[in-house]
């Protein structure tokens, strides 16, 4: 007998739109701006955009990650101000998305616009062990660009 895991979602604002996947194969669920008025981000601007929802993950073995939408990033330079948002399993507050405009033109966020995507994933909470030496690998301490140019 398998147990069906669910993501519980609470509307913190009655105008909020529940996250949804654009296609059956989508890993992420779209998050929507829950704002009454448009917010214009000029180049270099930062803004925190509420989604109007809070989530309840299945337990401490799960977390949710908030990622930028590729279309907003590639077409308009709109990215997450913190790179990737991490939502811990015990957080019950409203999900808010920090956006920044890395582009060269102003961009206006409209009410109910898709602004980010939410991915739920397992957490691997490994114990930490301090060691004097790490095991050797072929790569070793090679950093950025050390595995090739392509």
Coordinates of C-alpha atoms in Angstrom, one line a residue:
X1 CA 0.0 0.0 0.0
X2 CA 1.5 3.3 -1.1
X3 CA 0.9 6.6 0.7
X4 CA -0.1 9.6 -1.4
X5 CA 2.0 12.6 -0.5
X6 CA 0.4 16.0 -0.9
X7 CA 1.4 19.6 -0.9
X8 CA -1.0 21.5 1.3
X9 CA -1.7 25.1 0.2
X10 CA -3.4 27.8 2.2
X11 CA -4.6 31.0 0.6
X12 CA -3.4 33.9 2.7
X13 CA -5.1 36.3 0.3
X14 CA -8.5 35.4 -1.3
X15 CA -7.2 36.8 -4.7
X16 CA -4.3 34.3 -4.7
X17 CA -3.9 31.8 -7.5
X18 CA -2.9 28.3 -6.5
X19 CA 0.3 27.1 -8.1
X20 CA -0.1 24.8 -11.1
X21 CA 2.1 23.0 -13.6
X22 CA 1.9 24.3 -17.1
X23 CA 2.2 20.7 -18.5
X24 CA 2.1 17.2 -17.2
X25 CA 5.9 16.9 -17.5
X26 CA 6.6 20.2 -15.7
X27 CA 8.9 19.8 -12.7
X28 CA 7.9 23.2 -11.3
X29 CA 4.6 24.8 -10.5
X30 CA 4.0 28.4 -11.5
X31 CA 3.8 31.0 -8.7
X32 CA 1.6 34.0 -9.4
X33 CA 1.9 37.6 -8.3
X34 CA -0.8 38.4 -5.8
X35 CA -0.7 42.2 -6.1
X36 CA -3.4 44.8 -6.7
X37 CA -1.4 47.1 -8.8
X38 CA 1.4 46.7 -11.3
X39 CA 5.0 46.9 -10.0
X40 CA 7.6 48.3 -12.4
X41 CA 11.2 47.1 -11.9
X42 CA 13.7 49.5 -13.5
X43 CA 17.2 48.1 -14.3
X44 CA 18.9 47.3 -11.0
X45 CA 15.7 47.5 -9.0
X46 CA 14.7 44.9 -6.4
X47 CA 11.2 44.1 -5.3
X48 CA 9.5 41.5 -3.0
X49 CA 6.3 40.2 -4.7
X50 CA 3.7 38.3 -2.6
X51 CA 2.1 35.2 -3.9
X52 CA -0.8 35.1 -1.4
X53 CA -0.2 31.5 -0.5
X54 CA 1.5 29.5 2.2
X55 CA 2.4 25.8 1.9
X56 CA 2.6 22.7 4.2
X57 CA 5.2 20.2 3.0
X58 CA 4.7 16.5 3.9
X59 CA 7.4 16.6 6.6
X60 CA 11.0 17.4 7.4
X61 CA 12.2 15.1 4.6
X62 CA 11.0 17.7 2.1
X63 CA 11.7 21.3 1.1
X64 CA 10.4 23.6 -1.7
X65 CA 12.7 25.6 -3.9
X66 CA 11.7 28.8 -5.7
X67 CA 13.3 29.2 -9.1
X68 CA 13.2 32.0 -11.7
X69 CA 11.1 31.5 -14.8
X70 CA 13.3 31.1 -17.7
X71 CA 11.2 33.3 -20.0
X72 CA 11.4 36.2 -17.7
X73 CA 15.1 35.8 -17.3
X74 CA 16.0 35.3 -20.9
X75 CA 13.6 37.8 -22.5
X76 CA 13.6 40.5 -19.8
X77 CA 16.5 40.0 -17.3
X78 CA 14.1 39.3 -14.4
X79 CA 15.8 37.0 -11.9
X80 CA 15.5 36.0 -8.3
X81 CA 17.4 38.4 -6.1
X82 CA 18.6 35.5 -3.9
X83 CA 19.3 33.1 -6.7
X84 CA 17.1 30.3 -5.4
X85 CA 14.6 30.5 -2.6
X86 CA 14.6 27.7 0.0
X87 CA 11.3 27.0 1.8
X88 CA 11.9 24.8 4.9
X89 CA 9.4 22.2 5.9
X90 CA 8.4 24.0 9.1
X91 CA 7.8 27.5 7.4
X92 CA 4.1 28.5 7.4
X93 CA 4.3 32.1 6.3
X94 CA 3.3 33.6 2.9
X95 CA 5.7 32.8 0.1
X96 CA 7.1 36.0 -1.2
X97 CA 9.4 36.2 -4.3
X98 CA 12.4 38.5 -4.3
X99 CA 12.9 39.7 -7.9
X100 CA 15.6 41.9 -9.5
X101 CA 15.9 43.4 -12.9
X102 CA 19.2 42.5 -14.5
X103 CA 18.1 43.7 -17.9
X104 CA 18.5 47.1 -19.6
X105 CA 14.8 48.0 -19.8
X106 CA 12.1 48.5 -17.2
X107 CA 9.8 45.5 -16.7
X108 CA 6.3 45.7 -15.2
X109 CA 4.9 42.8 -13.1
X110 CA 1.2 42.6 -13.5
X111 CA -1.4 41.2 -11.0
X112 CA -1.7 37.4 -11.5
X113 CA 1.4 37.2 -13.6
X114 CA 3.5 34.0 -13.4
X115 CA 6.7 35.3 -11.6
X116 CA 8.5 32.1 -10.4
X117 CA 8.3 28.4 -10.1
X118 CA 8.1 26.1 -7.1
X119 CA 9.7 22.7 -7.0
X120 CA 9.2 20.3 -4.1
X121 CA 12.2 18.0 -3.5
X122 CA 13.4 15.5 -0.8
X123 CA 16.0 16.7 1.7
X124 CA 19.1 14.6 2.3
X125 CA 19.9 15.6 5.9
X126 CA 23.3 13.9 6.3
X127 CA 25.2 13.9 9.6
X128 CA 28.3 16.1 9.6
X129 CA 31.7 14.6 10.3
X130 CA 34.9 16.7 10.5
X131 CA 37.9 14.9 8.9
X132 CA 41.6 15.7 8.6
X133 CA 41.8 14.6 4.9
X134 CA 39.2 14.0 2.2
X135 CA 39.4 11.1 -0.2
X136 CA 41.3 11.7 -3.5
X137 CA 39.5 12.1 -6.8
X138 CA 40.6 12.5 -10.4
X139 CA 39.4 16.2 -10.3
X140 CA 40.9 17.0 -7.0
X141 CA 40.8 20.7 -6.2
X142 CA 40.2 21.8 -9.8
X143 CA 37.7 24.6 -9.7
X144 CA 35.9 26.7 -12.3
X145 CA 36.6 25.6 -15.8
X146 CA 38.8 22.7 -14.7
X147 CA 36.9 20.0 -16.4
X148 CA 37.1 21.4 -19.9
X149 CA 36.1 24.4 -22.0
X150 CA 32.9 23.1 -23.6

